[in-house]
XYZ file of C-alpha atoms in Angstrom:
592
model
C 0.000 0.000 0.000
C 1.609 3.101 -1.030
C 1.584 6.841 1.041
C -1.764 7.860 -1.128
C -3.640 5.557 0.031
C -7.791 5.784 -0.858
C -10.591 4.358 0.326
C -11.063 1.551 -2.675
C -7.957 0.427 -1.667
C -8.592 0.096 2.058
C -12.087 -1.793 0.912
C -10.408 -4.004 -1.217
C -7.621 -4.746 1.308
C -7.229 -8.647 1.788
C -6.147 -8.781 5.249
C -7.065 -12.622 5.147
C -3.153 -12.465 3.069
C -1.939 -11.165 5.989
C -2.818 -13.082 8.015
C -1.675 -16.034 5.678
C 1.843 -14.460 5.434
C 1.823 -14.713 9.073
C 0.857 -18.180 9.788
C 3.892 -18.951 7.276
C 6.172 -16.991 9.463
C 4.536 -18.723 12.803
C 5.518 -22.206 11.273
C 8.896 -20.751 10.926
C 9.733 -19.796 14.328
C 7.982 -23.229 15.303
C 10.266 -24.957 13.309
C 12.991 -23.286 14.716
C 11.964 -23.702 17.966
C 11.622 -27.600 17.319
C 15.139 -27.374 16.204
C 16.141 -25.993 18.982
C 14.427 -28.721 21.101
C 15.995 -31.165 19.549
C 19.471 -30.067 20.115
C 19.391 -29.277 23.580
C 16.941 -32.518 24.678
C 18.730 -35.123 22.054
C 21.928 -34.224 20.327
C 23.530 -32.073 23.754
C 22.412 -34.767 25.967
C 23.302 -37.728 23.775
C 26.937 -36.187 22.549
C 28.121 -35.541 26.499
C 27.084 -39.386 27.761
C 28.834 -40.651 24.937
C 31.821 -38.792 23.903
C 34.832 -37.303 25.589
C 37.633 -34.885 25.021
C 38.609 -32.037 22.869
C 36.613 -32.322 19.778
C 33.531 -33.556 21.724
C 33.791 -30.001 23.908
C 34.171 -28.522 20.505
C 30.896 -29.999 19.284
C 28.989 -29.336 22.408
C 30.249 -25.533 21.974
C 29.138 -25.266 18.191
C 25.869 -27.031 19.257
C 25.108 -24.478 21.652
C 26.042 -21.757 19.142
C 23.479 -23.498 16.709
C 20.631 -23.761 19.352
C 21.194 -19.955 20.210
C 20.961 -18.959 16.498
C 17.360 -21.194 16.319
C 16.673 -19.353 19.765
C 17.288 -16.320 17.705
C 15.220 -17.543 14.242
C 12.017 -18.645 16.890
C 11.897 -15.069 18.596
C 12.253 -13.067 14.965
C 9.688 -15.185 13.404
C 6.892 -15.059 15.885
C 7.864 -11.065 16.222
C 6.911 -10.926 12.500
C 4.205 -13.027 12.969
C 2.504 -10.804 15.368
C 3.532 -8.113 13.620
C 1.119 -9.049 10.507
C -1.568 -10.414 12.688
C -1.562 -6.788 14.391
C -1.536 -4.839 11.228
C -4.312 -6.873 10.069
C -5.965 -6.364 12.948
C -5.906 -2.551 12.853
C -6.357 -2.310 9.359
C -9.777 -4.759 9.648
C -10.832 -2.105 12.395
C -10.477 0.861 10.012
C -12.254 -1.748 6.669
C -15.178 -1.679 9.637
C -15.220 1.802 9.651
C -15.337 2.642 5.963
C -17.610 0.053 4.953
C -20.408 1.453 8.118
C -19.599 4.815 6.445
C -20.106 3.036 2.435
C -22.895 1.049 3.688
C -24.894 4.779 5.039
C -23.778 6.407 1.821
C -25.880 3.998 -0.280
C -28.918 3.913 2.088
C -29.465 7.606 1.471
C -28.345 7.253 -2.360
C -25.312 9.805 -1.835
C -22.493 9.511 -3.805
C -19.081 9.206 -2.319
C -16.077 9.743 -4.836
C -12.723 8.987 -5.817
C -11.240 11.965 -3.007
C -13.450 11.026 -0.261
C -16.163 14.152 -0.929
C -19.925 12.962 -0.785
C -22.301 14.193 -3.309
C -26.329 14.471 -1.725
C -29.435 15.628 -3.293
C -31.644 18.456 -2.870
C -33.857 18.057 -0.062
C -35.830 19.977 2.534
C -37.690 22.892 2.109
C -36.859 26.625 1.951
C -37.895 29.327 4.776
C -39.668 31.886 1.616
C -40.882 29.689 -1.357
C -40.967 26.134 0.342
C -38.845 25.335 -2.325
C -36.224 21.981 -1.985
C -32.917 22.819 -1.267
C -30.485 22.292 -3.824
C -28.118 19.512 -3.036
C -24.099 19.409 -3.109
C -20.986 18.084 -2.151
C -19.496 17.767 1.193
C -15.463 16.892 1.752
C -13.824 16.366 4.688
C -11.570 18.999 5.920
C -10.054 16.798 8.952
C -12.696 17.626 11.801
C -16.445 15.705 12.039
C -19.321 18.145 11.471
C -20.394 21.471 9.810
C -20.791 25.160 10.914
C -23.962 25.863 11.946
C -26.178 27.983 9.736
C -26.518 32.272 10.102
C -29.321 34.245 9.364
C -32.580 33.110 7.458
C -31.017 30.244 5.427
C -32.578 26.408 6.520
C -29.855 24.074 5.908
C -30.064 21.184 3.451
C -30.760 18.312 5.730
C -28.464 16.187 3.596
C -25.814 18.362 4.075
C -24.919 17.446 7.565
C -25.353 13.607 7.088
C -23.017 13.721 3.769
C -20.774 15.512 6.213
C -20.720 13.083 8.642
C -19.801 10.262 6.071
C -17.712 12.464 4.310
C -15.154 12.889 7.717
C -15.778 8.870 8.325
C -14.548 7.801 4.796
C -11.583 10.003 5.692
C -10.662 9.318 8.913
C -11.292 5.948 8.212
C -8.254 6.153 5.346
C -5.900 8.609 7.336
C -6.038 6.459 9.918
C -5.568 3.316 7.891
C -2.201 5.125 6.250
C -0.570 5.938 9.824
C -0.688 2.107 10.171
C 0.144 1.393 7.277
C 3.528 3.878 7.509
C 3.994 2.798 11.132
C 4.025 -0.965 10.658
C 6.014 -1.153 7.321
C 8.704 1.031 9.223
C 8.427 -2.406 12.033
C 9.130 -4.914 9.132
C 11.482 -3.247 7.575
C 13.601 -3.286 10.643
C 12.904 -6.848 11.359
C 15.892 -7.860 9.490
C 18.569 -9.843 10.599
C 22.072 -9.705 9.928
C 24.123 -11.428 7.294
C 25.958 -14.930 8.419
C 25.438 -17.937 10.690
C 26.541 -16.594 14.248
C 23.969 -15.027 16.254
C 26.020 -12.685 18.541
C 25.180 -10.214 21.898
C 24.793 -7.625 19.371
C 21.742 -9.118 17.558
C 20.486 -9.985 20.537
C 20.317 -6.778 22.046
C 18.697 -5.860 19.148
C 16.223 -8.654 19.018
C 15.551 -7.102 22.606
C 14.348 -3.800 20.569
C 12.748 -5.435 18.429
C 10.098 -7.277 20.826
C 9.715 -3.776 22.174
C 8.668 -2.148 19.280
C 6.621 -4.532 17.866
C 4.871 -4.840 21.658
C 4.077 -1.016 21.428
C 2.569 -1.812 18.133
C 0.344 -5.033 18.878
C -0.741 -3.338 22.075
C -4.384 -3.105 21.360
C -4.191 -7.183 19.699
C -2.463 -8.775 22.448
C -1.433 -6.796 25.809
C -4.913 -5.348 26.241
C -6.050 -8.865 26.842
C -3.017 -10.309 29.578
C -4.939 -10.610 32.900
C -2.198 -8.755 34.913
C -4.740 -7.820 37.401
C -6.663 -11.848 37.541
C -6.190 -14.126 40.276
C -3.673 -16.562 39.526
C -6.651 -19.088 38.968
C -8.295 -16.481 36.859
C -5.042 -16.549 34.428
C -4.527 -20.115 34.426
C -8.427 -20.837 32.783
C -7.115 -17.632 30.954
C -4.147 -19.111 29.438
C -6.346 -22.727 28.512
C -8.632 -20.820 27.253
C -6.089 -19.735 24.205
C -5.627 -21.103 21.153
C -2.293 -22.577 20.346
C -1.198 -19.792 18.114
C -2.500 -16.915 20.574
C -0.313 -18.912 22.623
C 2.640 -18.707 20.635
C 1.937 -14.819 19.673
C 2.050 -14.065 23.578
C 5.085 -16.378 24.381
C 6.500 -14.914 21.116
C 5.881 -10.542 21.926
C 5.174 -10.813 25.578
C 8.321 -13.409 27.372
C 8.779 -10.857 30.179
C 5.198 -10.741 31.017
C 4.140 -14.459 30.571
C 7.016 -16.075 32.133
C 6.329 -13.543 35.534
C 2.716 -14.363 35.321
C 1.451 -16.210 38.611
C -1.345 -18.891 37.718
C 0.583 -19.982 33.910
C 1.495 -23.366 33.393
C 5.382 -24.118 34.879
C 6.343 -25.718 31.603
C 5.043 -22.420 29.567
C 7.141 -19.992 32.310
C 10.246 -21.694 31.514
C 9.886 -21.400 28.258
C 8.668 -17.581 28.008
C 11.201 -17.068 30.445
C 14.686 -18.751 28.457
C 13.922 -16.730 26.145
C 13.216 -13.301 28.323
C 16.606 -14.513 29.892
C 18.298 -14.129 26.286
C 16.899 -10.613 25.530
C 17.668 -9.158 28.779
C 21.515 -9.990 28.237
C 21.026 -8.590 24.947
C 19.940 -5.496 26.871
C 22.476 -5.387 29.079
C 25.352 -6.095 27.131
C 27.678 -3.382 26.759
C 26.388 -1.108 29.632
C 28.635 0.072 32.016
C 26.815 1.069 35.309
C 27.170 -1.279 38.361
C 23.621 -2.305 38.264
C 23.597 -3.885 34.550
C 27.223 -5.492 35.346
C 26.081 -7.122 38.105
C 23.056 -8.118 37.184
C 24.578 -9.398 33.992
C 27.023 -11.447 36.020
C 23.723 -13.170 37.368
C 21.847 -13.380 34.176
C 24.990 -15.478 32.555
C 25.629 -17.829 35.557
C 22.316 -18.714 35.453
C 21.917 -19.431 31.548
C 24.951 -20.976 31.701
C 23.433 -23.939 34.429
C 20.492 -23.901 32.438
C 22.147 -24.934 29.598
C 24.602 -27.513 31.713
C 24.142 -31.313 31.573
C 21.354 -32.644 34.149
C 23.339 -35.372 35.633
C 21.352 -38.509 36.556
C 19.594 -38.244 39.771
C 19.145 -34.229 39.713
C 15.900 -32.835 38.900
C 15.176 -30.753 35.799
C 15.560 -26.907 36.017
C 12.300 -25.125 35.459
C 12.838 -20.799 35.494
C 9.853 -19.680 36.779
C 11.150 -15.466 36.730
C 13.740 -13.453 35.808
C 13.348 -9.745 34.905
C 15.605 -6.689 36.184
C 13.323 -4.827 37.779
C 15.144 -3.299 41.158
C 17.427 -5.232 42.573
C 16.265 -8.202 39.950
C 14.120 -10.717 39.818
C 14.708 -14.557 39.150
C 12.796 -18.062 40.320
C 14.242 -20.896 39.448
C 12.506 -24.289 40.318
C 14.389 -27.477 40.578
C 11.846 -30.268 39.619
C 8.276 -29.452 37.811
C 5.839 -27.518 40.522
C 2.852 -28.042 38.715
C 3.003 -32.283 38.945
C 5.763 -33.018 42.051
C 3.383 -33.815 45.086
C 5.736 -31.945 47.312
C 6.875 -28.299 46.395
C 9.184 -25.779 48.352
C 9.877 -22.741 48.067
C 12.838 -21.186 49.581
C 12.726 -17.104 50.386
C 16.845 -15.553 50.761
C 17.241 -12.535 52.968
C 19.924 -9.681 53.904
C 21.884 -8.725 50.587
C 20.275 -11.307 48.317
C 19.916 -9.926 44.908
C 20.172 -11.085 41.143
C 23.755 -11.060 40.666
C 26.673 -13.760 40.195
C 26.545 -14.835 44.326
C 22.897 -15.799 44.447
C 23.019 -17.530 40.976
C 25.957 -19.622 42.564
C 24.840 -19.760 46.537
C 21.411 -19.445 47.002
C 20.391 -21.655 43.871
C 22.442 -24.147 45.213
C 20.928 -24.245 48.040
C 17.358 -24.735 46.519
C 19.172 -27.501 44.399
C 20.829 -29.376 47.418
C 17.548 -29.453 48.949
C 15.780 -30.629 46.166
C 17.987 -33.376 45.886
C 17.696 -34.395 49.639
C 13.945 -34.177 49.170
C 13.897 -36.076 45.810
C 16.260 -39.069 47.862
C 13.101 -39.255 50.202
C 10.075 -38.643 48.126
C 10.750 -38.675 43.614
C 7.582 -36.553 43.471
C 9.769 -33.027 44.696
C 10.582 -29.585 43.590
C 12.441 -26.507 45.444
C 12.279 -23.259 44.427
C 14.653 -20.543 44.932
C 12.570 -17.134 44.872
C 13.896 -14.045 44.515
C 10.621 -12.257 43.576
C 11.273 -9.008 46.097
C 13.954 -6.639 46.856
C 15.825 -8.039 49.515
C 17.522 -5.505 51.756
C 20.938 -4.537 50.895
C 24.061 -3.433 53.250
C 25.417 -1.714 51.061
C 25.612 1.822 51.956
C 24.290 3.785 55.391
C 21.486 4.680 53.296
C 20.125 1.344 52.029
C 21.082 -0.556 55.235
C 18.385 0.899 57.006
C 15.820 -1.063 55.010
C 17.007 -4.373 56.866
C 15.680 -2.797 60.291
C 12.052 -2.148 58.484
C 9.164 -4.639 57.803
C 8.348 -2.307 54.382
C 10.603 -4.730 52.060
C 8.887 -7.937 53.795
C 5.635 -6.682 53.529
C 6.360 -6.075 49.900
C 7.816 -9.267 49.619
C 5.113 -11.147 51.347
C 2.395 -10.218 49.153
C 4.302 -10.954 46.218
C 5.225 -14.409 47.243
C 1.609 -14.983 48.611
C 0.820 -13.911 44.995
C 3.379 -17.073 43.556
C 2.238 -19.630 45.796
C -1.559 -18.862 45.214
C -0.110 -19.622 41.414
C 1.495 -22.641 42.552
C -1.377 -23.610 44.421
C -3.627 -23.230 40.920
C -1.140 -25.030 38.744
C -0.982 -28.306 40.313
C -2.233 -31.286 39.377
C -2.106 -33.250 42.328
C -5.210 -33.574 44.309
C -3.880 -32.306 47.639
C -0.379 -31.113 47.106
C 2.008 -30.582 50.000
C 3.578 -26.373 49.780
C 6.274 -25.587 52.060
C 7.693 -21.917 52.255
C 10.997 -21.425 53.932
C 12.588 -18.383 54.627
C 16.115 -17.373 55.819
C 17.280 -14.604 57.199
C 15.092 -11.799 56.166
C 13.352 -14.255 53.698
C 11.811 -15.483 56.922
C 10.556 -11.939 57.520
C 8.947 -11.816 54.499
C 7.674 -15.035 54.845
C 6.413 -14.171 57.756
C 4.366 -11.347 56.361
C 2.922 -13.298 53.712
C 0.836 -15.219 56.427
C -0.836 -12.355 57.631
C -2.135 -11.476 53.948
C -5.888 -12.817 53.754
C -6.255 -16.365 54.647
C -2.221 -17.016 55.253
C -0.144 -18.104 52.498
C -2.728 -19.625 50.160
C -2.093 -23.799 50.430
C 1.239 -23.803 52.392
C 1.083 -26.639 55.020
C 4.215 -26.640 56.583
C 6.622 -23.454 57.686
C 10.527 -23.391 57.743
C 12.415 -20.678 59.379
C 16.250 -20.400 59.408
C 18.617 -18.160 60.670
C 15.560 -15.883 61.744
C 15.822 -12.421 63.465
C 12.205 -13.037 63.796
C 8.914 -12.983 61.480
C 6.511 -10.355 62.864
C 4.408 -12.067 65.218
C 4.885 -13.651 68.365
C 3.391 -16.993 68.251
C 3.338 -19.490 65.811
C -0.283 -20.349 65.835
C -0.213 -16.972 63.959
C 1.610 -17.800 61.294
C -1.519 -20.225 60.101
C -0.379 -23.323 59.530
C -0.738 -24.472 63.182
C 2.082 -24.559 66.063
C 3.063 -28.125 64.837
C 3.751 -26.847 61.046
C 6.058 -24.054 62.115
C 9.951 -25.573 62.331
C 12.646 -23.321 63.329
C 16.811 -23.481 62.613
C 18.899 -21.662 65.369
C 22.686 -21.954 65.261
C 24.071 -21.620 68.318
C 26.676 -19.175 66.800
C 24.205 -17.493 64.362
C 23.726 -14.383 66.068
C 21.132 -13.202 63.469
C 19.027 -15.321 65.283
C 19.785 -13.226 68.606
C 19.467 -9.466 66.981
C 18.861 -7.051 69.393
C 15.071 -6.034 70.541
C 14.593 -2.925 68.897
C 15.024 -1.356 72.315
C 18.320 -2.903 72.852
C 18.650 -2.824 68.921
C 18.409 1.713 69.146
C 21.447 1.189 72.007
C 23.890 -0.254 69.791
C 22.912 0.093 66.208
C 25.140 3.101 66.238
C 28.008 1.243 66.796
C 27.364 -0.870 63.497
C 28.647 -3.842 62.734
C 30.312 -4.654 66.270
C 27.175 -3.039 68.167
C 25.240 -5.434 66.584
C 27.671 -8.482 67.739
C 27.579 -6.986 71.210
C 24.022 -6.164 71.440
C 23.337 -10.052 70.117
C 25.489 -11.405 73.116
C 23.109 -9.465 75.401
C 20.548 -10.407 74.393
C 21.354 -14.399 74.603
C 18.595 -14.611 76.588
C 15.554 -12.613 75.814
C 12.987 -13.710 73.831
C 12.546 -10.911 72.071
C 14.429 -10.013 68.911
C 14.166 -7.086 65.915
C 11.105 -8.334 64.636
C 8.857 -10.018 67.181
C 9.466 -13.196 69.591
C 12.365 -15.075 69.036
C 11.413 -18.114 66.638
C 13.736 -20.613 68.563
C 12.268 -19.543 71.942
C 9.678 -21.623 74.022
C 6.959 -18.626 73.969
C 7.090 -19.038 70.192
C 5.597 -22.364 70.572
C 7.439 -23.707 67.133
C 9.219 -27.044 66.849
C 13.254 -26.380 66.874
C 15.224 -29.097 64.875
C 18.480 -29.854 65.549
C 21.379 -27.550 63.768
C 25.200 -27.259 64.120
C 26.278 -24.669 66.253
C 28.475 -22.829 63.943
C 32.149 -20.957 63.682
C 32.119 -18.270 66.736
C 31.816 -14.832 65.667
C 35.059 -14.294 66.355
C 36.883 -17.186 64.456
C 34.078 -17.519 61.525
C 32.303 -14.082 61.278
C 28.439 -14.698 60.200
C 29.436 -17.828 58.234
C 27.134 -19.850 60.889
C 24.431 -18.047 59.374
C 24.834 -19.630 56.063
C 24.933 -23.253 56.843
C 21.842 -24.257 57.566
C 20.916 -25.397 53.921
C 24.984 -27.614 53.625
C 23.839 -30.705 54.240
C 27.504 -32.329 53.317
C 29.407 -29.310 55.315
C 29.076 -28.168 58.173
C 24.892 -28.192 58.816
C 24.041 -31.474 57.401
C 21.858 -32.239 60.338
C 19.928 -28.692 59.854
C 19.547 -30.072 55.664
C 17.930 -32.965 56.403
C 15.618 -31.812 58.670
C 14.861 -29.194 56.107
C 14.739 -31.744 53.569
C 12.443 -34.203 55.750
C 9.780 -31.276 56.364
C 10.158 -30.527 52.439
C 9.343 -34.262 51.545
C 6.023 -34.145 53.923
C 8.030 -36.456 56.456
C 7.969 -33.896 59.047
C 6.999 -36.651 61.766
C 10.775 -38.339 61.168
C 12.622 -34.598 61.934
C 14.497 -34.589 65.297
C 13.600 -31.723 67.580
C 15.553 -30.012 70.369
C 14.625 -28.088 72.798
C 13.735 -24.122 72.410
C 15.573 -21.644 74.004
């Protein structure tokens, strides 16, 4: 369609081709993303049981170079499919309006022409003879309507009518022409570069790309995403869909359907591999600490997705990943939506998406997994990062860690996930554990309180706590029984300071906060509430190592409590035990 468009061209348009030329492109990118199946389930996993040495690392490094570049094909082609689909969406919108405008033309026997103008007959009756009024032409000069009449002269009554049909038929066509401009400007740029390697680069622009052609499709696709739906609500949502909506969302929309509480695990993962890919393309080059760091994280963790599952450890599912403040990423070892038994594991102080959680904290989810698998097959942990953890950084930021606004936050967020989780599986009465550590155990704490607790958790872990936000556990609503607790000894997180005592020494930092912990060895109270560990609590304290002294091994006590072939193992599989619903075989100690 050229610049000059008219209105006999936008009738005649056959956006039925578009959408042909679309469907083409969507069997592309499914092609592609078949391909790229196949090389990561088959030829990956059959080339690293089977071969060894040089050439065989070679091969696994050109196959993962060839599965990135089908990565690449998939995303491209569903962009352009969407693309069409959305410009012959828009354009079937504006056909709507012409044709209601044609369609009133003929009904009153005007005549609209080549230009857009709209000839009417005489009618009415004039204010001295009686006499009909002659007829004319109206044309469009860009706003509806006509200027009413002066003096003695009746208008035709034609003449406003013609008017009104005259402004349709071109509004109908101007509009049609900004698409028109608009979208070929989108294709045009779809383009990819010349030769077989699929670098950062192209990926940062493919990263562009899905954000300009999700501007465009706006009113065809985003319009419809249930951000605001119960997780339940999104789930009959997303069945709802045909396969190739499907693939148009999971295609434009990765960022939004892979963080969407309530879709299917397997589609998350998915949407999200593929999220993961554009937002290194994003942050590639940038210099600021934020992107560095966070592109530290982004890398470790495509780099385990894309590592050999050896036999005996569970699948990786990613769940989330996005940037937003501190980032973002959820990473499930073992399906949540058909294990029988899912936990979900909530990191504290300084926990954020760079290259230490990726390593630390998602091996702790996957050690645990793998304890809980050893005990019950039908298992998955989750690592969840889904809030901005507090960060002692700077003066400034550190203060957040003595606040409940980053747990509250937090809590409703991960109440949010495990309503989804709750929704997704298939098991008839599926066992949800949340665990948090640290400040994790804060938040977790806060998600209880939402309405109705946190929606079907059964069982509570809480490690290395400085306390949850309520003094008993019966409050935490999964009944005193459910609640276990993890206190090192030496973990003297687990004694912070009252907030009274807490005032006294916080302004000596660091070492007021080691003093004011040895005071308070025994109180019950600590920053956030009654001490978790304590006999007022009324939770059930399993046994844990006591930890390196303060003096000798720093805060490293307070990191232990998921090792289970270090230094904790007894607090692991006691963690592991309550994890694989065999809560009953976890050996207690007494409170404090």
């Amino acid at each position: 369609m050229s610049s000059a468009l008219t209105w006999a061209q936008l009738r005649d348009l056959k956006c039925g081709e578009l959408e042909g030329a679309a469907d083409g492109w969507g069997r592309s990118s499914n092609r592609a993303d078949a391909a790229r199946d196949r090389i990561e389930q088959q030829l990956l996993t059959g080339l690293r049981d089977t071969q060894e040495g040089e050439a065989a690392q070679a091969a696994v490094g050109r196959l993962r170079q060839l599965g990135r570049n089908f990565q690449y094909v998939y995303t491209e082609c569903g962009l352009l499919r969407t693309t069409l689909n959305s410009l012959a969406h828009e354009m079937r919108t504006q056909q709507r309006a012409l044709r209601d405008a044609l369609d009133d033309a003929a009904a009153l026997k005007f005549t609209v022409h080549a230009d857009g103008s709209v000839t009417y007959p005489a009618g009415g009756e004039g204010l001295v003879d009686g006499a009909p009024l002659r007829g004319g032409t109206a044309a469009s000069s860009g706003s509806a309507g006509l200027t009413a009449p002066s003096g003695l002269v009746a208008p035709n009554p034609h003449a406003g009518k013609a008017q009104d049909i005259a402004d349709r038929v071109t509004g109908a066509v101007r509009a049609a022409a900004e698409i028109d401009w608009r979208y070929a400007g989108i294709l045009r740029r779809l383009k990819a570069e010349d030769g077989l390697k699929v670098p950062a680069s192209t990926w940062k622009d493919a990263a562009g790309d899905a954000a300009e052609v999700r501007d465009a499709a706006g009113a065809y696709l985003k319009d419809a995403i249930p951000r605001d739906a119960s997780p339940m609500e999104r789930r009959d949502w997303w069945a709802g869909l045909t396969q190739e909506q499907r693939e148009e969302y999971l295609a434009v929309y990765p960022d939004q359907i892979g963080n969407l509480d309530g879709i299917p695990a397997l589609v998350r993962d998915a949407a999200n591999r593929d999220n993961l890919s554009l937002l290194i393309g994003k942050l590639e080059g940038r210099d600021d600490d934020k992107s560095v760091t966070q592109l530290a994280g982004l890398r470790e963790i495509e780099r385990q997705l894309g590592a050999a599952t050896k036999p005996g450890e569970p699948p990786i599912f990613l769940l989330g990943i996005s940037d937003e403040g501190n980032g973002r990423a959820i990473v499930s070892y073992g399906n949540p939506d058909t294990s029988k038994n899912v936990a979900a594991y909530v990191p504290g102080l300084n926990t954020s998406l760079d290259e230490d959680f990726a390593k630390n904290d998602l091996k702790r989810a996957r050690d645990t997994a793998i304890a809980t698998r050893d005990i019950d097959s039908s298992s998955a942990t989750i690592a969840w990062l889904g809030y901005d953890a507090p960060q002692l950084i700077d003066g400034r930021e550190s203060l957040a860690v003595m606040g409940n606004d980053r747990a509250d936050m937090g809590g409703r967020s991960f109440s949010h996930f495990m309503s989804g989780l709750e929704a997704g599986n298939g098991n008839e009465d599926p066992h949800l554990v949340a665990i948090g550590h640290s400040y994790g155990s804060r938040t977790v704490g806060s998600a209880t309180q939402q309405s109705g607790g946190i929606p079907g958790v059964d069982d509570i872990v809480l490690v290395g706590s400085p306390g949850v936000g309520v003094d008993r556990a019966e409050d935490l609503r999964v009944g005193e029984d459910h609640v276990f607790v993890g206190a090192a000894d030496n973990d003297l997180v687990t004694k912070a300071p009252s907030k009274l005592q807490g005032n006294m020494t916080a302004a000596a930092g660091p070492v007021g906060f080691v003093v004011g912990g040895l005071l308070d060895r025994h109180d019950d109270d600590l920053w956030f509430g009654k001490d978790p560990a304590s006999e007022a609590f009324g939770a059930r304290r399993f046994r844990t190592d006591e930890g390196p002294g303060v003096l000798t091994g720093g805060f490293a006590a307070h990191s232990q409590y998921f090792d289970r072939n270090g230094e904790d193992s007894a607090s692991a599989d006691s963690i592991a035990l309550i994890a694989a619903g065999r809560a009953d075989k976890v050996k207690v100690e007494e409170s404090r």
